[in-house]
Amino acid sequence: MNKFLIFFFFYITVFSQVSSHQDLENYRIPLTYHSNDTILGLPLFSNNFNFFTKHSIADWYNLSDNTIDFENYISDNKSIEMIFFLDNNIFNFGLPFRDSYLSFGINHHIYGNLNFSNELLSLFWNGNSQYLNQTIDFFNNRLSFIQYSSIYFQSYFQYKDCKMGARFNFLHGINYFNLDRGHFSFNSVNNLITPFSTYISTNIYARTSNSNLIGFSNPGLSLDYAVKFDIKDFNFSIQLENLGFIYWNKNTYAHNSNTHNYLFNGFDYTMDEVVSEELENTLDTLSDIFAISSEKDSRFITRTPLKFSIQASMKTSVDTDLFIDFKCIEDWGETGNRDFLNMYFIGVSKDVSDKIILFSTFNYNKFSPFNLSLGIFSKFDNWMFKLNTNNLFALFSEKYFHINTSLYYTF
Amino acid sequence: MKLKIYFSLLILFPFFFISCEKKIETQNWSPEIITPLANVKLTLADLIPEEGSVVYDEDNFIRLAYRDDNIFSFTADSVINIPTQEGFSEYYSFQDLPINDFNEEIDYTLEQVLTGDPTIQFFAEAAGIQIPFPYEQQVSGGVFNILSNELDGLGQTDIELNQFSEISFITGDLSIGIQNNLPINIENIEVNLSTGVDDVGLLQFSNLQVGETQYLTTDLSGLTIDNNMLVDFLNLTLEQVDPMSEFIITPNSGIKIFFQITNINVDSVTMAFQNQQLADYNTIVDFNLENGEQIHNLILKTGKIICELQSTLNTNVILYLSIPSATLNGQLFETQRTIYAGTETSFEEIDLTGLNIDLTTDVVQPYNKIPIVVSAVLDTGDDLVTLTNQDSASIGLSFSDLSIEYADGYFGDYEIDLGGDVVDVDLSIFEDFDSGLILDDPKFIIRVFNSVGIGANIQAGLNAFSPTGQNAIFNFNEIIDLPAFFGDTVEQIWVYDKYNSTIDDIIALPPEQIEYFGTAFVNGNKDNINYISSDTKLSLGVEVDFPMSLNVANISLKDTIILNELDVNYQKVKNLTLFMNIDNGFPLDTKLDLLLRDSISNVIFDTLEVANFSSGLVNEEGYLIESVSAENSIHLNDSQVENFLNSNQIVLDVTLNTEESQSIRLYSDYEFIVNMGIQLKIDFDE
């Protein structure tokens, strides 16, 4: 089973009411939530997992016989671009307070992306013989990863007709990796003294930081804000999350490639030397070319990936709502080159019964333009259950996989 | 109920996926990799290292060189060897031992006579004689007349003969002399001699004038006397004188007795011997030399005379030895030793180191002869020793440990075996020449240094053996000159090359062992003085000089590259091709094979024939002026790949050939360069 699913977390978010698709996608108590219920979120039952790939994994991975084959993938000039977001609600607790609703909890977050160019894949899969007498540049290879936890305090308040919520998150950075520059090139030639002498150029730079899963190092702060308001028959909801930063100060390292330009032409051997020693020396030299020197780096600050969503809905009948939803998540990666991953939803929600609400949308993103989502929210006695996927027909045959589930208990 | 089921399934869902995990495999993953591999530089120094007999000139020209300046040599000991020489050996019996004469003098004064008898003394004093005697006093003649009448004699006196204790005479003459120191004549005096053993007898002296000495002799033959002789003056008759005359007497007035024993030949004698000669011998030692050498002058580097002395005397004997024709430090050589002569043989060594001997003093044979004077003397001091005619002594002298510091003369004509040996030739390079090694200018040089004052004819040879048992012989027969004067050195050199010797036959073997042997025929030419000293030497040395200017066929040289065994699954390697750019800087056609070898099982798995390369460009002198480049590739099949990866050694088997009739020169810095790249296809699919 694909290991992505190992990190399949179930979460419970407890809602007295799931009022919007936006709320449906929340993995914790929505900012604008307000009720008289005291809510206890059960630990380790939270997940919102998004996985995007430019090309279907099935193009190179065969699930049925568990084999990898990049041959056609590479020949089709495809690269690997993947983005994933995972948010878990470890614990949350909410209670009404006067006219407000307060809640706090602990969350866990992972954001990451990787880009491997077709050239890199081809080099790895087919070898470098194909590039004889050619200079091959490897750019646009990227790998980024951030993992952090947060302790949050949020409050709901109402101002006139606007329902607002604010959440302060105290962050603890767990892991950070960002390949700021992942460039290298080489040129193997057969017109020098040594056959296949290779010019190698590297320009690699990355930063890392890590700390324990639980702790207070790598501190950060972020702010979430949401507002809901009605205009005539339309309900609008705007939400901004992860407006903040993390100050990475523990085990911070800068990783730099040592050599910028080098001509590798094998090891030199004379009869008074030992082959194994010379080979080892040459391998050491070769590894030095690509070796990354890791030096203790000064502390640095990164922003948390910004999330923004806006939704407009309209009740068309007592039990039916039409809505459009726009989300964007900051595609966090190469320094100075920020991008946003946009998702567009248009759908309908219907109260099938007093216990079940169904949501369905047609949604679009640049990786997977045609997706059908289906969500269900159900309440039985003191239990509430939610299951939602933005791409019903995913499961590794497509380029976008999303799922979140929840199971909660109210008292 | 349903919810519980759903909930349970939901919990179990991830576990299902985890437990279902299985290993991911690849399909169609066969990358083809090209990479530079190695730049191998092989020099002639690697193939022909500078070790053993291989040497490099300053310009890196390779030659085989061997030199030993002392293959054969002979020194003074080889020319002349003086064996232990017996000087003489004598046996002495003391049967007729001459004993030195005994002499004794005794003063028997008038004062002693008068005081010897109280009555006489009373009378003498009554007669007016002062006792003790003053310096002078007058005594009348009448007193003497009375004394003559009254004295029965002169009384007795003892004569102690300190020289001996007891003697048994075979012959001996005892002489008694009486000297009249009285102021009047002695008309008659009788002396009776007796000892503790035998009595000697009565002697009568008459008409002894004033101041006169009379001697009487008696034969002691057959008598035994001890050293306490009692002299009894039995009768004394003085001349009757005028009683009124006055005579002067002094304390010395009286008689003097001379006691002498001569012509002593005894059966035994117990006495203290002083300088009693036991033996006195002059002899000449004649050196026995094996080869008829005639030594005129000799300075000994080492040597000694060993004296052996054995006797029944059991006392010390003084040995005097001199060599009249020898000096030590400019002084005549003579020495004295005290040796205990007992029944157990005593040995005494006399060091002759540095002795300078003239061996030409004998008129009849003016060489090899050394006169020696030896005497043995008995000197017991005050100790008494009994010597009988049954006693004996044996004395022997011999010369031993004689080695020469310097010797001259005529050394004669004789043969010296110089010996020989079999040596393993450290010309390991020859092992690599399968056949047809033709050196342009090999030289075999023989050097002789001769500081010995003698000429010789050296006949020597080399017998060389190849690993296959073939042999070739080189002979040497030359005359070695002698130096013009002592201290001079003659150096002679003979150079043998392929034009004047069989040296090329030896080279062509090639040799694995060389046996050398030689004989020197010493030529002691009588027209010149021959000499030899401890510093002089005749040495013969050899030098081999084989410059590597050659014409060869099939030099097979090998060198081994050690590999760690590669822990690689060779089945993953689908094919492998080695690409090589080769620069042949050897002045020889070069064939390169790679032998894939396992050193543990000593098995050669495979032989990869890399290529055959033409030699670099060579000028007329055989010197490389330009290397030759070429490209080549070897494709290894599955079996060869497997063998390559299983090998822990790669043996470079280089076969070199010169063009026919082309002579080339080998320099250690010639290089053969192989630059290798590898193209490799790996199949990662399971």
JSON list of C-alpha atoms in Angstrom, two decimals, chain A residues 1 3 5-6 8 10 45 61 63-71 123-132 188 190 192-198 264-272 274-276 279 380 383 385 407, chain B residues 3 7 10-11 13-14 17-18 20-43 46 559-564 566 577 579-581 631 652 673 675-679 685:
[
{"chain": "A", "resi": 1, "resn": "MET", "atom": "CA", "xyz": [0.00, 0.00, 0.00]},
{"chain": "A", "resi": 3, "resn": "LYS", "atom": "CA", "xyz": [3.21, 4.75, 2.01]},
{"chain": "A", "resi": 5, "resn": "LEU", "atom": "CA", "xyz": [-1.41, 6.33, 3.39]},
{"chain": "A", "resi": 6, "resn": "ILE", "atom": "CA", "xyz": [0.69, 5.30, 6.34]},
{"chain": "A", "resi": 8, "resn": "PHE", "atom": "CA", "xyz": [-3.39, 8.51, 7.15]},
{"chain": "A", "resi": 10, "resn": "PHE", "atom": "CA", "xyz": [-8.26, 10.18, 11.33]},
{"chain": "A", "resi": 45, "resn": "PHE", "atom": "CA", "xyz": [-8.19, 11.45, 14.90]},
{"chain": "A", "resi": 61, "resn": "TYR", "atom": "CA", "xyz": [4.19, 2.83, -10.32]},
{"chain": "A", "resi": 63, "resn": "LEU", "atom": "CA", "xyz": [0.14, -0.93, -7.64]},
{"chain": "A", "resi": 64, "resn": "SER", "atom": "CA", "xyz": [-1.00, -4.39, -8.50]},
{"chain": "A", "resi": 65, "resn": "ASP", "atom": "CA", "xyz": [2.49, -5.89, -8.85]},
{"chain": "A", "resi": 66, "resn": "ASN", "atom": "CA", "xyz": [4.31, -3.25, -6.84]},
{"chain": "A", "resi": 67, "resn": "THR", "atom": "CA", "xyz": [6.78, -2.31, -9.55]},
{"chain": "A", "resi": 68, "resn": "ILE", "atom": "CA", "xyz": [8.35, 0.93, -10.63]},
{"chain": "A", "resi": 69, "resn": "ASP", "atom": "CA", "xyz": [9.03, 1.61, -14.28]},
{"chain": "A", "resi": 70, "resn": "PHE", "atom": "CA", "xyz": [10.13, 5.01, -15.46]},
{"chain": "A", "resi": 71, "resn": "GLU", "atom": "CA", "xyz": [10.94, 3.98, -18.99]},
{"chain": "A", "resi": 123, "resn": "LEU", "atom": "CA", "xyz": [20.01, 10.29, -15.75]},
{"chain": "A", "resi": 124, "resn": "PHE", "atom": "CA", "xyz": [18.98, 8.10, -12.88]},
{"chain": "A", "resi": 125, "resn": "TRP", "atom": "CA", "xyz": [17.01, 5.60, -14.95]},
{"chain": "A", "resi": 126, "resn": "ASN", "atom": "CA", "xyz": [18.92, 5.42, -18.18]},
{"chain": "A", "resi": 127, "resn": "GLY", "atom": "CA", "xyz": [22.39, 6.37, -17.13]},
{"chain": "A", "resi": 128, "resn": "ASN", "atom": "CA", "xyz": [24.69, 9.03, -18.47]},
{"chain": "A", "resi": 129, "resn": "SER", "atom": "CA", "xyz": [25.79, 7.24, -21.59]},
{"chain": "A", "resi": 130, "resn": "GLN", "atom": "CA", "xyz": [23.01, 8.97, -23.54]},
{"chain": "A", "resi": 131, "resn": "TYR", "atom": "CA", "xyz": [24.62, 12.33, -22.77]},
{"chain": "A", "resi": 132, "resn": "LEU", "atom": "CA", "xyz": [28.02, 11.63, -24.24]},
{"chain": "A", "resi": 188, "resn": "SER", "atom": "CA", "xyz": [31.19, 13.54, -20.54]},
{"chain": "A", "resi": 190, "resn": "ASN", "atom": "CA", "xyz": [35.45, 11.23, -25.45]},
{"chain": "A", "resi": 192, "resn": "LEU", "atom": "CA", "xyz": [40.20, 14.04, -24.03]},
{"chain": "A", "resi": 193, "resn": "ILE", "atom": "CA", "xyz": [43.08, 11.86, -23.00]},
{"chain": "A", "resi": 194, "resn": "THR", "atom": "CA", "xyz": [40.91, 9.70, -20.79]},
{"chain": "A", "resi": 195, "resn": "PRO", "atom": "CA", "xyz": [37.80, 8.32, -22.41]},
{"chain": "A", "resi": 196, "resn": "PHE", "atom": "CA", "xyz": [34.61, 9.76, -20.92]},
{"chain": "A", "resi": 197, "resn": "SER", "atom": "CA", "xyz": [36.36, 12.45, -18.97]},
{"chain": "A", "resi": 198, "resn": "THR", "atom": "CA", "xyz": [33.60, 14.44, -17.36]},
{"chain": "A", "resi": 264, "resn": "PHE", "atom": "CA", "xyz": [36.83, 14.09, -13.38]},
{"chain": "A", "resi": 265, "resn": "ASN", "atom": "CA", "xyz": [38.98, 11.72, -15.36]},
{"chain": "A", "resi": 266, "resn": "GLY", "atom": "CA", "xyz": [39.31, 8.68, -13.18]},
{"chain": "A", "resi": 267, "resn": "PHE", "atom": "CA", "xyz": [42.08, 7.86, -10.79]},
{"chain": "A", "resi": 268, "resn": "ASP", "atom": "CA", "xyz": [45.73, 8.08, -11.60]},
{"chain": "A", "resi": 269, "resn": "TYR", "atom": "CA", "xyz": [47.70, 4.98, -10.95]},
{"chain": "A", "resi": 270, "resn": "THR", "atom": "CA", "xyz": [51.35, 4.14, -11.08]},
{"chain": "A", "resi": 271, "resn": "MET", "atom": "CA", "xyz": [52.82, 0.82, -10.22]},
{"chain": "A", "resi": 272, "resn": "ASP", "atom": "CA", "xyz": [54.15, 1.88, -6.87]},
{"chain": "A", "resi": 274, "resn": "VAL", "atom": "CA", "xyz": [47.86, 0.48, -4.31]},
{"chain": "A", "resi": 275, "resn": "VAL", "atom": "CA", "xyz": [44.87, 0.39, -6.57]},
{"chain": "A", "resi": 276, "resn": "SER", "atom": "CA", "xyz": [42.35, 0.20, -3.79]},
{"chain": "A", "resi": 279, "resn": "LEU", "atom": "CA", "xyz": [40.33, 4.20, -6.07]},
{"chain": "A", "resi": 380, "resn": "PHE", "atom": "CA", "xyz": [-25.96, 10.07, 15.37]},
{"chain": "A", "resi": 383, "resn": "TRP", "atom": "CA", "xyz": [-21.37, 10.87, 17.59]},
{"chain": "A", "resi": 385, "resn": "PHE", "atom": "CA", "xyz": [-18.95, 11.49, 11.49]},
{"chain": "A", "resi": 407, "resn": "LEU", "atom": "CA", "xyz": [-15.17, 11.17, 14.24]},
{"chain": "B", "resi": 3, "resn": "LEU", "atom": "CA", "xyz": [-21.50, 2.00, 13.64]},
{"chain": "B", "resi": 7, "resn": "PHE", "atom": "CA", "xyz": [-15.59, 2.16, 13.56]},
{"chain": "B", "resi": 10, "resn": "LEU", "atom": "CA", "xyz": [-11.79, 2.22, 10.26]},
{"chain": "B", "resi": 11, "resn": "ILE", "atom": "CA", "xyz": [-9.33, 1.51, 13.03]},
{"chain": "B", "resi": 13, "resn": "PHE", "atom": "CA", "xyz": [-7.79, -0.12, 7.94]},
{"chain": "B", "resi": 14, "resn": "PRO", "atom": "CA", "xyz": [-4.31, 1.34, 8.34]},
{"chain": "B", "resi": 17, "resn": "PHE", "atom": "CA", "xyz": [-2.13, -1.56, 4.68]},
{"chain": "B", "resi": 18, "resn": "ILE", "atom": "CA", "xyz": [0.91, -1.71, 6.87]},
{"chain": "B", "resi": 20, "resn": "CYS", "atom": "CA", "xyz": [0.38, -5.79, 3.40]},
{"chain": "B", "resi": 21, "resn": "GLU", "atom": "CA", "xyz": [3.59, -3.94, 2.67]},
{"chain": "B", "resi": 22, "resn": "LYS", "atom": "CA", "xyz": [5.88, -5.82, 0.27]},
{"chain": "B", "resi": 23, "resn": "LYS", "atom": "CA", "xyz": [9.16, -4.98, -1.44]},
{"chain": "B", "resi": 24, "resn": "ILE", "atom": "CA", "xyz": [9.02, -2.61, -4.40]},
{"chain": "B", "resi": 25, "resn": "GLU", "atom": "CA", "xyz": [10.63, -3.95, -7.56]},
{"chain": "B", "resi": 26, "resn": "THR", "atom": "CA", "xyz": [11.81, -2.20, -10.67]},
{"chain": "B", "resi": 27, "resn": "GLN", "atom": "CA", "xyz": [11.12, -2.93, -14.25]},
{"chain": "B", "resi": 28, "resn": "ASN", "atom": "CA", "xyz": [13.17, -1.85, -17.26]},
{"chain": "B", "resi": 29, "resn": "TRP", "atom": "CA", "xyz": [15.76, -0.24, -15.05]},
{"chain": "B", "resi": 30, "resn": "SER", "atom": "CA", "xyz": [19.04, -0.78, -16.92]},
{"chain": "B", "resi": 31, "resn": "PRO", "atom": "CA", "xyz": [21.04, 2.40, -16.89]},
{"chain": "B", "resi": 32, "resn": "GLU", "atom": "CA", "xyz": [24.08, 2.56, -19.10]},
{"chain": "B", "resi": 33, "resn": "ILE", "atom": "CA", "xyz": [26.87, 4.40, -17.41]},
{"chain": "B", "resi": 34, "resn": "ILE", "atom": "CA", "xyz": [30.01, 5.82, -18.85]},
{"chain": "B", "resi": 35, "resn": "THR", "atom": "CA", "xyz": [32.77, 7.03, -16.64]},
{"chain": "B", "resi": 36, "resn": "PRO", "atom": "CA", "xyz": [36.48, 7.61, -16.82]},
{"chain": "B", "resi": 37, "resn": "LEU", "atom": "CA", "xyz": [38.18, 4.83, -14.95]},
{"chain": "B", "resi": 38, "resn": "ALA", "atom": "CA", "xyz": [41.90, 5.12, -14.58]},
{"chain": "B", "resi": 39, "resn": "ASN", "atom": "CA", "xyz": [45.03, 6.62, -15.98]},
{"chain": "B", "resi": 40, "resn": "VAL", "atom": "CA", "xyz": [47.73, 4.03, -15.66]},
{"chain": "B", "resi": 41, "resn": "LYS", "atom": "CA", "xyz": [51.32, 4.98, -16.18]},
{"chain": "B", "resi": 42, "resn": "LEU", "atom": "CA", "xyz": [53.73, 2.16, -16.61]},
{"chain": "B", "resi": 43, "resn": "THR", "atom": "CA", "xyz": [57.38, 3.02, -16.80]},
{"chain": "B", "resi": 46, "resn": "ASP", "atom": "CA", "xyz": [58.33, -0.27, -12.85]},
{"chain": "B", "resi": 559, "resn": "ASP", "atom": "CA", "xyz": [53.70, -6.42, -12.84]},
{"chain": "B", "resi": 560, "resn": "THR", "atom": "CA", "xyz": [50.79, -6.99, -10.59]},
{"chain": "B", "resi": 561, "resn": "ILE", "atom": "CA", "xyz": [48.03, -4.65, -9.60]},
{"chain": "B", "resi": 562, "resn": "ILE", "atom": "CA", "xyz": [46.41, -5.64, -6.33]},
{"chain": "B", "resi": 563, "resn": "LEU", "atom": "CA", "xyz": [42.69, -5.22, -6.17]},
{"chain": "B", "resi": 564, "resn": "ASN", "atom": "CA", "xyz": [40.31, -5.58, -3.33]},
{"chain": "B", "resi": 566, "resn": "LEU", "atom": "CA", "xyz": [34.76, -6.12, -5.48]},
{"chain": "B", "resi": 577, "resn": "THR", "atom": "CA", "xyz": [33.38, -2.29, -22.42]},
{"chain": "B", "resi": 579, "resn": "PHE", "atom": "CA", "xyz": [37.86, 2.07, -23.82]},
{"chain": "B", "resi": 580, "resn": "MET", "atom": "CA", "xyz": [41.53, 2.88, -23.86]},
{"chain": "B", "resi": 581, "resn": "ASN", "atom": "CA", "xyz": [43.67, 5.67, -25.16]},
{"chain": "B", "resi": 631, "resn": "GLU", "atom": "CA", "xyz": [42.85, 3.90, -29.28]},
{"chain": "B", "resi": 652, "resn": "LEU", "atom": "CA", "xyz": [49.97, -6.75, -16.58]},
{"chain": "B", "resi": 673, "resn": "ILE", "atom": "CA", "xyz": [50.32, 5.22, -20.59]},
{"chain": "B", "resi": 675, "resn": "ASN", "atom": "CA", "xyz": [43.93, 5.98, -20.06]},
{"chain": "B", "resi": 676, "resn": "MET", "atom": "CA", "xyz": [40.82, 3.95, -19.51]},
{"chain": "B", "resi": 677, "resn": "GLY", "atom": "CA", "xyz": [37.17, 4.68, -19.49]},
{"chain": "B", "resi": 678, "resn": "ILE", "atom": "CA", "xyz": [34.41, 2.23, -18.96]},
{"chain": "B", "resi": 679, "resn": "GLN", "atom": "CA", "xyz": [30.97, 1.81, -20.43]},
{"chain": "B", "resi": 685, "resn": "ASP", "atom": "CA", "xyz": [15.64, -5.55, -12.29]}
]
